[in-house]
Coordinates of C-alpha atoms (C1' of nucleotides) in Angstrom, one line a residue:
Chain A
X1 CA 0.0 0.0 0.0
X2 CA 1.1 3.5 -0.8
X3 CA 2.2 4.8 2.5
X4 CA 0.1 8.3 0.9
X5 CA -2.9 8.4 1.7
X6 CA -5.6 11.5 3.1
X7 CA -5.8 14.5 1.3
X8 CA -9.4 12.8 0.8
X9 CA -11.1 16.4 2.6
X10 CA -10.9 19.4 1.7
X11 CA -9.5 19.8 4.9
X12 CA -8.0 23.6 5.2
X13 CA -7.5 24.1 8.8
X14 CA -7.1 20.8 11.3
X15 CA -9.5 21.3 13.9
X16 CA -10.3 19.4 16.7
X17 CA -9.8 16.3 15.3
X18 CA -10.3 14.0 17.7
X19 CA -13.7 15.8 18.5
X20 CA -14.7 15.1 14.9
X21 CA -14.0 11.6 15.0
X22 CA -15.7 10.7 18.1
X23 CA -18.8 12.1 16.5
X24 CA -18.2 10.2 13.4
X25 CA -18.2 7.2 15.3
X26 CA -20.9 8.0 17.3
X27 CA -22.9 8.1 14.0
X28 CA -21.8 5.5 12.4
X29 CA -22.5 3.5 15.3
X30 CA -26.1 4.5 15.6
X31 CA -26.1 3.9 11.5
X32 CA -24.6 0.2 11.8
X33 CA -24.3 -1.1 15.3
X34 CA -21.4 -3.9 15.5
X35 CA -18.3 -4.5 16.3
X36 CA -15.0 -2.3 17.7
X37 CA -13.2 -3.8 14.1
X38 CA -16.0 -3.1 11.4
X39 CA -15.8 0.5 12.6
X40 CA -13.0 0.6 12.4
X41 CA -12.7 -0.3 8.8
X42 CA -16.1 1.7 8.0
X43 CA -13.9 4.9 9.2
X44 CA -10.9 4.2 8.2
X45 CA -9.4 4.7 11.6
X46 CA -6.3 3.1 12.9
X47 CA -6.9 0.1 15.9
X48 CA -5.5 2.0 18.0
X49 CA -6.7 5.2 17.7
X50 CA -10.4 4.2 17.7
X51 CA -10.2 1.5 20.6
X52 CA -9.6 4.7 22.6
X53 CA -11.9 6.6 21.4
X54 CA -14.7 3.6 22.2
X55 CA -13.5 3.7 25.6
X56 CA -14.1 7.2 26.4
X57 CA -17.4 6.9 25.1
X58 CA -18.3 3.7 26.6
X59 CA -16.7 5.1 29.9
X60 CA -19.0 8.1 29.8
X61 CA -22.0 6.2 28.8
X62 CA -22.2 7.6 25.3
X63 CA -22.1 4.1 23.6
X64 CA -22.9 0.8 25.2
X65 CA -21.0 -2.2 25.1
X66 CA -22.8 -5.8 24.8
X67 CA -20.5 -7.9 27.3
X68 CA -21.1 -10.6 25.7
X69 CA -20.6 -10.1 22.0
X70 CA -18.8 -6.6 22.6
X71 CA -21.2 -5.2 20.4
X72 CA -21.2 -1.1 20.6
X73 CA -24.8 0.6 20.4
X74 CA -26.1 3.5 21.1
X75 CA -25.9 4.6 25.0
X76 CA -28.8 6.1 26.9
X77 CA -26.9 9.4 27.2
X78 CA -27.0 10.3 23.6
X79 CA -31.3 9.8 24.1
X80 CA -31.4 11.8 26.6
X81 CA -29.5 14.8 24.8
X82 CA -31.4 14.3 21.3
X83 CA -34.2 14.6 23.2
X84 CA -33.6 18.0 24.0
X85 CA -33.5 18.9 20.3
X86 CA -37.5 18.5 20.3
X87 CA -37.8 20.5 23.3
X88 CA -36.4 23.5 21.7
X89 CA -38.0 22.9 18.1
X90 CA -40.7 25.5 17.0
X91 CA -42.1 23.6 14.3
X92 CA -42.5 20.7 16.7
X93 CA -44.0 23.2 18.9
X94 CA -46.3 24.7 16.2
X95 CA -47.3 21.3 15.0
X96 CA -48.6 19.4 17.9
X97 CA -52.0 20.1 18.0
X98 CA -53.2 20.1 14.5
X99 CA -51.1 16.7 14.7
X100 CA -52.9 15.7 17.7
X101 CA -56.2 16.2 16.0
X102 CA -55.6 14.5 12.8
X103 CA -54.4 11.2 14.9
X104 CA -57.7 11.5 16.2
X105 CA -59.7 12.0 13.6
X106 CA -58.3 9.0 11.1
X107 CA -57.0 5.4 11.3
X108 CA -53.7 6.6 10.3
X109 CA -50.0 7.3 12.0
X110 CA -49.5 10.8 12.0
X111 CA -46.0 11.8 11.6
X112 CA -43.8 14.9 11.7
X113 CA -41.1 14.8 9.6
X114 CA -37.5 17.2 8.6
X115 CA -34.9 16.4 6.8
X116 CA -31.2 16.0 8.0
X117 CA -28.8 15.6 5.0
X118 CA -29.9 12.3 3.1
X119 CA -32.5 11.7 5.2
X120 CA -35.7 12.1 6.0
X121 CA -35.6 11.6 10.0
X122 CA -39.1 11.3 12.1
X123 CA -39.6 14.1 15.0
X124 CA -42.7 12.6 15.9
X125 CA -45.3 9.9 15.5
X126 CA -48.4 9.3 17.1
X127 CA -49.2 5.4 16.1
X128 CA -52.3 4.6 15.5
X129 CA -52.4 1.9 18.4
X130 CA -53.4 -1.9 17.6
X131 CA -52.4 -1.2 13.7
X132 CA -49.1 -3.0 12.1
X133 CA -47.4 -0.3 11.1
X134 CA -43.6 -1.5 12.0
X135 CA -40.7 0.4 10.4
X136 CA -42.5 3.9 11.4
X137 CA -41.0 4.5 14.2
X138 CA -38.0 6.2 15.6
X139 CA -35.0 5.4 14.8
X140 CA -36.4 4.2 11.6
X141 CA -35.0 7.2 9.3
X142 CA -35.5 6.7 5.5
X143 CA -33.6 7.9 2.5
X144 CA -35.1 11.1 0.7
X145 CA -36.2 9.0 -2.2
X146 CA -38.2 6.4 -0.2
X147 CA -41.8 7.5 1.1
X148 CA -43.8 10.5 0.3
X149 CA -42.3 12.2 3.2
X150 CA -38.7 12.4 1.9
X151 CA -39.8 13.3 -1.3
X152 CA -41.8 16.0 -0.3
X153 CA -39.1 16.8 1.5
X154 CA -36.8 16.7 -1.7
X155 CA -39.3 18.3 -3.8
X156 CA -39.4 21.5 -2.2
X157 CA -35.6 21.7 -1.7
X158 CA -33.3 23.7 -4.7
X159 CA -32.6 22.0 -7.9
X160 CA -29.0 21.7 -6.9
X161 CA -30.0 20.1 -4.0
X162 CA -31.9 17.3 -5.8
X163 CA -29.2 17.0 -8.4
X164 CA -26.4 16.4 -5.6
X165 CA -28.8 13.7 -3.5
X166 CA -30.0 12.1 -6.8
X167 CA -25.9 11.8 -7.7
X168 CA -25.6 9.7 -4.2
X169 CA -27.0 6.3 -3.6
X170 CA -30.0 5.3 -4.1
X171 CA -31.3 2.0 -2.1
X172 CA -34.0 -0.1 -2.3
X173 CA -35.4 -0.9 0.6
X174 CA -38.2 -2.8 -1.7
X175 CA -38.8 -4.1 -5.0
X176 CA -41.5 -1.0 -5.6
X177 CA -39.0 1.6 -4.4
X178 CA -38.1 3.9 -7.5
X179 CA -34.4 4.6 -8.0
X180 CA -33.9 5.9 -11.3
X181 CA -33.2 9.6 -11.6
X182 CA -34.7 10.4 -14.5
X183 CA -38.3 8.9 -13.1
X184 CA -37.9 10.7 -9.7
X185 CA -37.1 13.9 -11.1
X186 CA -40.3 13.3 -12.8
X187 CA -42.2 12.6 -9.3
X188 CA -40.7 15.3 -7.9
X189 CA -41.9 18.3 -10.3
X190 CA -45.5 16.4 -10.2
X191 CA -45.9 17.0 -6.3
X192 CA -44.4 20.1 -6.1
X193 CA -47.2 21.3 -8.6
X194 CA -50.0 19.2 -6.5
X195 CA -48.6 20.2 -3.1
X196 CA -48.5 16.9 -1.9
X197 CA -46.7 13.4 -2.2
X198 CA -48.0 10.0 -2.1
X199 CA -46.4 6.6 -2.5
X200 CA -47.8 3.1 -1.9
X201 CA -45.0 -0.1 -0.9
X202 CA -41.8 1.7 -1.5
X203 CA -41.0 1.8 1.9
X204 CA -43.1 -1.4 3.4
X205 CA -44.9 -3.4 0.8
X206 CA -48.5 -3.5 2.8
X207 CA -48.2 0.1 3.7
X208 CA -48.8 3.8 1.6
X209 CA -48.2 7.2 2.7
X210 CA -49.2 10.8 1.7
X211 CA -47.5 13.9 2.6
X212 CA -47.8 17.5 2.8
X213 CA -45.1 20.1 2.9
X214 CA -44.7 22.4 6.1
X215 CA -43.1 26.1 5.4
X216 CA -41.8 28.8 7.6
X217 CA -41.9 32.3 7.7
X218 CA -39.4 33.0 5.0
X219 CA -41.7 30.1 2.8
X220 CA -38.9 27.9 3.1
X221 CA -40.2 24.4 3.1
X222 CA -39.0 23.2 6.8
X223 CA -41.0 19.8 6.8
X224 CA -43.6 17.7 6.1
X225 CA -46.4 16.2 7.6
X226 CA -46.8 12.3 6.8
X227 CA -50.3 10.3 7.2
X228 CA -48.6 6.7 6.5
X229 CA -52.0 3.7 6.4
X230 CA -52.1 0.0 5.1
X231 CA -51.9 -0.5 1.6
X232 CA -55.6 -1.3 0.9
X233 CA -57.0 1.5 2.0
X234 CA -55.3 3.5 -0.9
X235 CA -57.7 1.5 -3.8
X236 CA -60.7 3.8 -2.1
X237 CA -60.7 6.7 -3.7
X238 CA -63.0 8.3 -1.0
X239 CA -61.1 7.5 1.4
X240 CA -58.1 8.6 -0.1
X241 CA -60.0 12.2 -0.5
X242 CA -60.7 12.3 3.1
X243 CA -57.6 11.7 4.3
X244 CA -55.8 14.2 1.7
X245 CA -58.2 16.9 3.0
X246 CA -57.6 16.5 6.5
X247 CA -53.4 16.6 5.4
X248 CA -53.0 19.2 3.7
X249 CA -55.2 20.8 6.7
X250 CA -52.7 20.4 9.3
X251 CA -49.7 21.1 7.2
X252 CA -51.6 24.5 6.6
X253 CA -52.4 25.2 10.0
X254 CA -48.8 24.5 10.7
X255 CA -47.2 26.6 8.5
X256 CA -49.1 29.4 9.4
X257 CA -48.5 28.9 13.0
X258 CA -45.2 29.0 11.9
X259 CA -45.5 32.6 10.6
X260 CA -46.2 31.7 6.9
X261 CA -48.0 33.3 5.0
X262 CA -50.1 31.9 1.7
X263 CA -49.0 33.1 -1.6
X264 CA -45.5 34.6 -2.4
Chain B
X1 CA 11.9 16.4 32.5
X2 CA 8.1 16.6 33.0
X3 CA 7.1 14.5 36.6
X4 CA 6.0 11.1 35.3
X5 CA 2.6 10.6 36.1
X6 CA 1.4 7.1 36.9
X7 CA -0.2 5.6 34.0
X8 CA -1.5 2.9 36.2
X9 CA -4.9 3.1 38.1
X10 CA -7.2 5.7 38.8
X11 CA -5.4 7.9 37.1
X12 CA -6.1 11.7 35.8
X13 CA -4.4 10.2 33.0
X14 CA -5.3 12.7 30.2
X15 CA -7.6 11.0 27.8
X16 CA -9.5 12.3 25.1
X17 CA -9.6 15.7 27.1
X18 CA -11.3 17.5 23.3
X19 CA -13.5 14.7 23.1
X20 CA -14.7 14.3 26.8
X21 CA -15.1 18.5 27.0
X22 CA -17.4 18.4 23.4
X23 CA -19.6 16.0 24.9
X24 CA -19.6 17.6 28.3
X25 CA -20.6 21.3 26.5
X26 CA -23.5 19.2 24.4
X27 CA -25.0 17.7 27.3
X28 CA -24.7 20.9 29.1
X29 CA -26.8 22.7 26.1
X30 CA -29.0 19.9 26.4
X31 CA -30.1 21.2 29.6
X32 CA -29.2 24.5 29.8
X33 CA -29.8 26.1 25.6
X34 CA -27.8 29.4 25.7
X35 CA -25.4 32.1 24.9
X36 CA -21.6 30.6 24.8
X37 CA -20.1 32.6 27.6
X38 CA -23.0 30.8 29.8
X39 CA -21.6 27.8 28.6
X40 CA -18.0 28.8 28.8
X41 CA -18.7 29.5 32.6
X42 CA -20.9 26.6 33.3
X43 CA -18.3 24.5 32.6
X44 CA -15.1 26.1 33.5
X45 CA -13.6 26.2 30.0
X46 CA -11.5 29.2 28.8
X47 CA -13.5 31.2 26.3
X48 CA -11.4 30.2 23.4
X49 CA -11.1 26.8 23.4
X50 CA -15.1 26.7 23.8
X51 CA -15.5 28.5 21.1
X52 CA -13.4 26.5 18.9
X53 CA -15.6 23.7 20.3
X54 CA -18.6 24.6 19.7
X55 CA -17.7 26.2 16.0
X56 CA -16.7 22.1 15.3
X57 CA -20.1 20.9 16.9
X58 CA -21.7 23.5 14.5
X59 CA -20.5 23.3 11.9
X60 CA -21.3 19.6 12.1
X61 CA -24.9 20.3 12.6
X62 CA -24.8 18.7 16.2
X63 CA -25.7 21.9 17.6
X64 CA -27.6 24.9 15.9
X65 CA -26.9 28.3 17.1
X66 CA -29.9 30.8 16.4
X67 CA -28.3 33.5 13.9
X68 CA -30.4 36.5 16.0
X69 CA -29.5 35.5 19.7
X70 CA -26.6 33.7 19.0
X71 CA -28.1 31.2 21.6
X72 CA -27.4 27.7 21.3
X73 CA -29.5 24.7 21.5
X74 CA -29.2 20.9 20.1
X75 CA -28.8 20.3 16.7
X76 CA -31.2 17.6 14.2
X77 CA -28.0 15.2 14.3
X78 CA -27.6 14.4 17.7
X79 CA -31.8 13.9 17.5
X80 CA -31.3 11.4 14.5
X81 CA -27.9 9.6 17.1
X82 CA -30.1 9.6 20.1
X83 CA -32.9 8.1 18.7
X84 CA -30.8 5.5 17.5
X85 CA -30.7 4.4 21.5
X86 CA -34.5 3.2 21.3
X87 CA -34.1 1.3 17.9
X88 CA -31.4 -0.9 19.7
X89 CA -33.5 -1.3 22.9
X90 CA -34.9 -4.5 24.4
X91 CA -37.6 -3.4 26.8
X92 CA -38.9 -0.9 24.4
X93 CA -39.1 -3.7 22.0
X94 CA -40.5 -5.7 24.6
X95 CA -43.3 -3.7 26.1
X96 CA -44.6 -1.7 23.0
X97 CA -47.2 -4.3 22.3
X98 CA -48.8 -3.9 26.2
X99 CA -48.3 -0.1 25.8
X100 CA -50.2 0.0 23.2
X101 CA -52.6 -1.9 24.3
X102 CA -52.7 0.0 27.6
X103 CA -53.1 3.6 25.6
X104 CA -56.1 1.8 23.3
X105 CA -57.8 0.7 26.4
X106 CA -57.8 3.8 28.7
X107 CA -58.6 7.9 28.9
X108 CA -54.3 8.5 30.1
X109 CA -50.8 9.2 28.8
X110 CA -48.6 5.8 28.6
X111 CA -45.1 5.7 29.2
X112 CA -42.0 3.6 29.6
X113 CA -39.5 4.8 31.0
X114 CA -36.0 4.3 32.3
X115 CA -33.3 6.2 34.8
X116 CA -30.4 7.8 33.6
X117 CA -28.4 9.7 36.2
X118 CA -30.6 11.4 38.7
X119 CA -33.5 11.7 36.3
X120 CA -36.7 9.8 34.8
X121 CA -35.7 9.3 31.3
X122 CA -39.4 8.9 28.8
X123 CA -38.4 6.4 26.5
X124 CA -41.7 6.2 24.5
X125 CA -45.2 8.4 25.3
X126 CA -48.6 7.7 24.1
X127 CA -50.3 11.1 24.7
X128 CA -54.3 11.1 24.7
X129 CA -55.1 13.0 21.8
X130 CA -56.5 16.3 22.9
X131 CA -55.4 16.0 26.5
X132 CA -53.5 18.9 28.0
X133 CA -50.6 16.6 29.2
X134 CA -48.0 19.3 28.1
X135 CA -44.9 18.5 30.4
X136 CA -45.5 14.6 30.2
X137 CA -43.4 14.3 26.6
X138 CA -39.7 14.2 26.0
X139 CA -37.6 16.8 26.2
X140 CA -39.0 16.3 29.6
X141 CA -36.7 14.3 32.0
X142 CA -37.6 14.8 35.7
X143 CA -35.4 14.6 38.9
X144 CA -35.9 10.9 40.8
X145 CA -37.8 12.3 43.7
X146 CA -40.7 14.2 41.4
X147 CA -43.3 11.4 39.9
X148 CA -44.6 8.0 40.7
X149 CA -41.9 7.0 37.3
X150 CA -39.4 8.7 39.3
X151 CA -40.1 7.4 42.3
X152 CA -40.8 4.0 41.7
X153 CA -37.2 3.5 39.7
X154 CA -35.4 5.0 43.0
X155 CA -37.4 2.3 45.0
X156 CA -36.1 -0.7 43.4
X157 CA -32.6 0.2 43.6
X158 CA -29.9 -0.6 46.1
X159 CA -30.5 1.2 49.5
X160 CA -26.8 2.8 48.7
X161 CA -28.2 4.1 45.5
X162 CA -31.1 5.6 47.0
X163 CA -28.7 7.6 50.0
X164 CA -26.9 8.5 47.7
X165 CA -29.9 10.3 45.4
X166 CA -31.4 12.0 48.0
X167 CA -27.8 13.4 49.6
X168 CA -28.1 15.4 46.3
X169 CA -30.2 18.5 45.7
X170 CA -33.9 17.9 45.5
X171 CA -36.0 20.4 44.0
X172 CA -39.6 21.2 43.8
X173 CA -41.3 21.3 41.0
X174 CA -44.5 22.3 41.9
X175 CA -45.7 23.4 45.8
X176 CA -46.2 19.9 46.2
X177 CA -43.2 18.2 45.5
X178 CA -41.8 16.2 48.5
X179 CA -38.2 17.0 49.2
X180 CA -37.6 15.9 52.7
X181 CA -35.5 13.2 52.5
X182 CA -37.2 11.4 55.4
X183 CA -40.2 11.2 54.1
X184 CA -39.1 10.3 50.4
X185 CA -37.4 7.3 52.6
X186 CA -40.7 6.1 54.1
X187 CA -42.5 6.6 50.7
X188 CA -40.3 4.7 48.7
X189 CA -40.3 1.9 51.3
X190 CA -44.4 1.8 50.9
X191 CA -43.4 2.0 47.1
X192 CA -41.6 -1.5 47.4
X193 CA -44.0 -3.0 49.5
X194 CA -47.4 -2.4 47.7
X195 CA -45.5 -2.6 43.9
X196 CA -46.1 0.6 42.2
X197 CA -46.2 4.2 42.9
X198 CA -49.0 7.0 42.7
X199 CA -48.1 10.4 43.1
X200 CA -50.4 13.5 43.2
X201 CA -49.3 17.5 41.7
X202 CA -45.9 16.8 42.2
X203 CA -44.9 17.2 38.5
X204 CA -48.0 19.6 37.4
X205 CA -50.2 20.5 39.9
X206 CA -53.3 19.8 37.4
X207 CA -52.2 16.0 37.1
X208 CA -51.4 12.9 39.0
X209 CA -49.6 9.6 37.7
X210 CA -49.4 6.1 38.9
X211 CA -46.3 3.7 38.0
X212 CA -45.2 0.2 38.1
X213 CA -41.8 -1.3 37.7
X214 CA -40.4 -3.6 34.8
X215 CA -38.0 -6.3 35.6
X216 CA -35.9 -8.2 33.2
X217 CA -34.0 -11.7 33.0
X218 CA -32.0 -10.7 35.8
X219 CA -34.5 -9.8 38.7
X220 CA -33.6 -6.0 38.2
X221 CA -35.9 -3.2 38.1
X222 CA -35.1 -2.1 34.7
X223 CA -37.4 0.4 33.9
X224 CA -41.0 1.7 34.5
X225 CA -44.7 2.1 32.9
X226 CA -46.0 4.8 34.3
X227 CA -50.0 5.9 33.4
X228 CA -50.6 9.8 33.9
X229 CA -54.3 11.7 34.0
X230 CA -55.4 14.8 35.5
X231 CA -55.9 15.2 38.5
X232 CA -59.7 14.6 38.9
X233 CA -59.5 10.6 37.8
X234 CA -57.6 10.3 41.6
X235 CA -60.7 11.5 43.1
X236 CA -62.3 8.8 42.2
X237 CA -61.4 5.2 43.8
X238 CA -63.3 3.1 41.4
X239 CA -61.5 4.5 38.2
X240 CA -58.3 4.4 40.0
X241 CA -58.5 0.9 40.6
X242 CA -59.3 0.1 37.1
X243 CA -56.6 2.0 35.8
X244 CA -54.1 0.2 38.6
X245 CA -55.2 -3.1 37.3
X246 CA -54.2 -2.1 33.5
X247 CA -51.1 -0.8 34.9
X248 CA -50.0 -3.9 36.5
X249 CA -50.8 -5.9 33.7
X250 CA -48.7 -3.9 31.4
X251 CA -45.8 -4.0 33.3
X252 CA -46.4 -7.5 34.2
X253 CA -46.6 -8.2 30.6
X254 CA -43.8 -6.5 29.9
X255 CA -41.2 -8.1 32.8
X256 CA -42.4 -11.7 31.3
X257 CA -41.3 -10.6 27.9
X258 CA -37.9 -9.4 29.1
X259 CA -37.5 -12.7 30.4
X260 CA -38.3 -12.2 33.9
X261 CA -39.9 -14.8 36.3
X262 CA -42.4 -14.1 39.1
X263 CA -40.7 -15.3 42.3
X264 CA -37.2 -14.8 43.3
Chain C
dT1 C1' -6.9 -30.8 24.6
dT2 C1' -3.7 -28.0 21.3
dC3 C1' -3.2 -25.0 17.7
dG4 C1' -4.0 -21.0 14.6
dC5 C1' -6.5 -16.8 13.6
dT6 C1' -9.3 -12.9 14.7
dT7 C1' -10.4 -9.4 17.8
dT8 C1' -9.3 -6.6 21.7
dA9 C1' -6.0 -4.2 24.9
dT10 C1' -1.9 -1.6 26.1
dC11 C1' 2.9 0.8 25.4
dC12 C1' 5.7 4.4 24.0
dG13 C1' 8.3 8.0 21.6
dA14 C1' 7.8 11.7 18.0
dT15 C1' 5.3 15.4 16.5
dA16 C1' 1.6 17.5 15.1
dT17 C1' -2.3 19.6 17.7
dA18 C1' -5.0 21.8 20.7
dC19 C1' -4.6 25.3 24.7
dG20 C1' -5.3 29.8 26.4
dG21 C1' -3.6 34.5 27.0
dA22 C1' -3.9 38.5 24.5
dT23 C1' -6.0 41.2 21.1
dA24 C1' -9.5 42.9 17.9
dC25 C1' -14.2 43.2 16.4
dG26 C1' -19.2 44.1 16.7
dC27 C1' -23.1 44.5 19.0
dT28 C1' -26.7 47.0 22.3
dA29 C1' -27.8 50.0 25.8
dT30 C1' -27.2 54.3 28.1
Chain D
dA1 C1' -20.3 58.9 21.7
dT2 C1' -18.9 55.8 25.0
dA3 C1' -18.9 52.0 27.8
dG4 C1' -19.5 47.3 28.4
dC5 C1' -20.4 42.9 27.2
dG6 C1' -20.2 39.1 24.0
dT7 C1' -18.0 37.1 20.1
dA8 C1' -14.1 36.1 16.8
dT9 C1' -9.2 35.3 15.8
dC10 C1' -4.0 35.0 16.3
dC11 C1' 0.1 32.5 17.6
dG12 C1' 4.0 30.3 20.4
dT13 C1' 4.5 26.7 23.4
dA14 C1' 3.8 22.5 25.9
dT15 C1' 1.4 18.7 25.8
dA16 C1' -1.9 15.6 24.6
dT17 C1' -2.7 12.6 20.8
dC18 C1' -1.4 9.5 17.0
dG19 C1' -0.4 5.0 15.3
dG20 C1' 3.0 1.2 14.7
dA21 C1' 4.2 -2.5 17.3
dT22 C1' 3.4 -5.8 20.7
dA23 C1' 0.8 -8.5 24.1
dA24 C1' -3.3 -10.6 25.6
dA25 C1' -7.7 -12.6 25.1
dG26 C1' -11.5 -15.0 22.5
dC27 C1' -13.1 -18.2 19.2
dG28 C1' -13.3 -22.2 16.1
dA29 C1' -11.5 -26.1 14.2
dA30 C1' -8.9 -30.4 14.4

DNA sequence: TTCGCTTTATCCGATATACGGATACGCTAT
DNA sequence: ATAGCGTATCCGTATATCGGATAAAGCGAA
């Protein structure tokens, strides 16, 4: 092996270094829980260097280790500080009550969604309880392309933006997931002209979602709110209308509790 | 030549100092969103070192600092880390069914939730739609002493443990928080004895909670459900008992599926 | 059991890296 | 204007961190 390597980043200035790294494993761990030697690999870290790095974070109870299998995950610590990102966020704030009316007015999960680079990542869900709706969850955080709420999400972002996510990967997570450019770029002008996004079985075959864009004071589009149901009841189309109505409602009254205001 | 330290044992062997401080300033925002000198004397950092901190944490999107204020609060990353905790975690796993099944059946907010620290950690809440629950969801993490949760996680832990809780500062969150530590003793000891907890206005003053605690393979008290209503259901000893029953269940439920066995 | 192989733990010297005092800039209030 | 506070940046030095190498511990197979 060349004994060159790095100058991968456009790194200017080295900053805090080690302070990046921990972070990076912190993510990758909570991306791909395993092993002390796969992420190492994943990061391209030396042994060395990362075994200390788990250790301070084990030691302070940012990571857990499975004594067993010495498996890393996620510690309890990290929780508790995410948590404290929805207690500070105004468009969580804004949200919760039309999103607590429209859980209980349908037989549908109500979500609240935002993006976070390739993601779409779930602030909230209120689960319609009893129903079999698995993956909706936190900590269940989809790619843009997969689900109406990423790609509402995407829709409403710049056209650079697309063009740099649609250059990334694009998984499958099943056979009804569309990953061609070309098509999605199609999908994407469509609901940005409807105002809304729906998709049936890309995500989870026997489930469909529809999703409505959320904007902000400045109409930026800040999030989306997602009504995700069991596949069947997407073949009634008066259902369907019901439920559309009542989504597009709350992301309304969201926005303009957010300081939006219509037209512009 | 430098005074060796002792590399072996409890050492103030330097470790990770840039890593352990960026975790120590993001848990600190976590609890405390503000202005960077606040920060910078919080935690007894010189200013420019925490600046360089937190321009790394920012940059990285783990925390966001509000352009106007220049206050700052948790970023989207550490939410989508965090909730990367409760993906991995067993006696969520385990007890969603039951809490589900508990918030289907009954008029009250369902939780589970775990300690972390000195606080009541809310791993997963089931608000009543429409109900005016607005402290119960997370973001929310209350002290030990405040809240049948709190409460009955202190009870089923060592009797060092539980000195060494309440030799720590107890506040009040409303008038009616108990902070004597005598009488928290003689509580807590009813607690263990009757097998759940109910407190009164301690957390809000318009609502009362009742909790029961989760065991796993081990014989440990892992964890807690804990059922909250307003404060009017207490009144009322027919209601109250119903809701106890469900409440037992639940966590019954939830103990057998962790792998616990009654008897011990 | 014994033997390899993979994974985890620890050491140690060189050097790059982060520290923090000092200084400069930019607000807001008086 | 001026004062005062909060924020941003500079730079030499000491020191904390890096990573190769080595040792220990698991794990599976024969």
């Amino acid at each position: 092996m060349a004994p060159r390597k790095q100058n991968t980043q456009s790194d200017k200035a080295p900053a805090l270094k080690g302070v990046r790294r921990s972070l990076q494993v912190l993510e990758y761990i909570a991306l791909n829980p395993g092993r002390a030697t796969d992420v190492a690999e994943g990061l391209n870290v030396s042994w060395a260097t990362l075994h200390r790095t788990l250790s301070e974070l084990e030691q302070g109870g940012f990571i857990a280790r499975d004594a067993d299998s010495n498996r890393y995950s996620i510690g309890p610590r990290m929780w508790f500080i995410g948590t404290a990102y929805l207690a500070e966020h105004k468009m969580l704030e804004a949200a919760r009550p039309y999103l607590d009316a429209a859980a209980e007015a349908g037989d549908y999960t109500v979500q609240l969604v935002e993006r976070s680079g390739r993601l779409a990542v779930t602030l909230y869900s209120y689960q319609t309880a009893g129903e079999v709706i698995t993956k909706s969850t936190y900590g269940y955080h989809f790619p843009l392309h997969c689900g109406s709420k990423g790609q509402v999400l995407l829709a409403y972002s710049t056209p650079a933006d697309i063009e740099e996510f649609l250059a990334g990967p694009l998984e499958s997570l099943t056979p009804e997931t569309v990953t061609q450019p070309k098509q999605l770029r199609k999908t994407l002008k469509e609901i940005k002209s409807q105002g809304y996004a729906q998709t049936v079985g890309d995500v989870q075959q026997f489930t469909g979602s529809l999703s409505a864009p959320v904007f902000d004071r400045a109409q930026q589009a800040v999030g989306a709110v997602c009504f995700i149901t069991k596949r069947s009841a997407f073949r009634d189309a008066e259902t369907l209308e019901e439920i559309l109505e009542t989504l597009l409602r709350t992301a309304h009254s969201t926005s303009l509790a957010l300081g939006w205001r219509p037209g512009a």
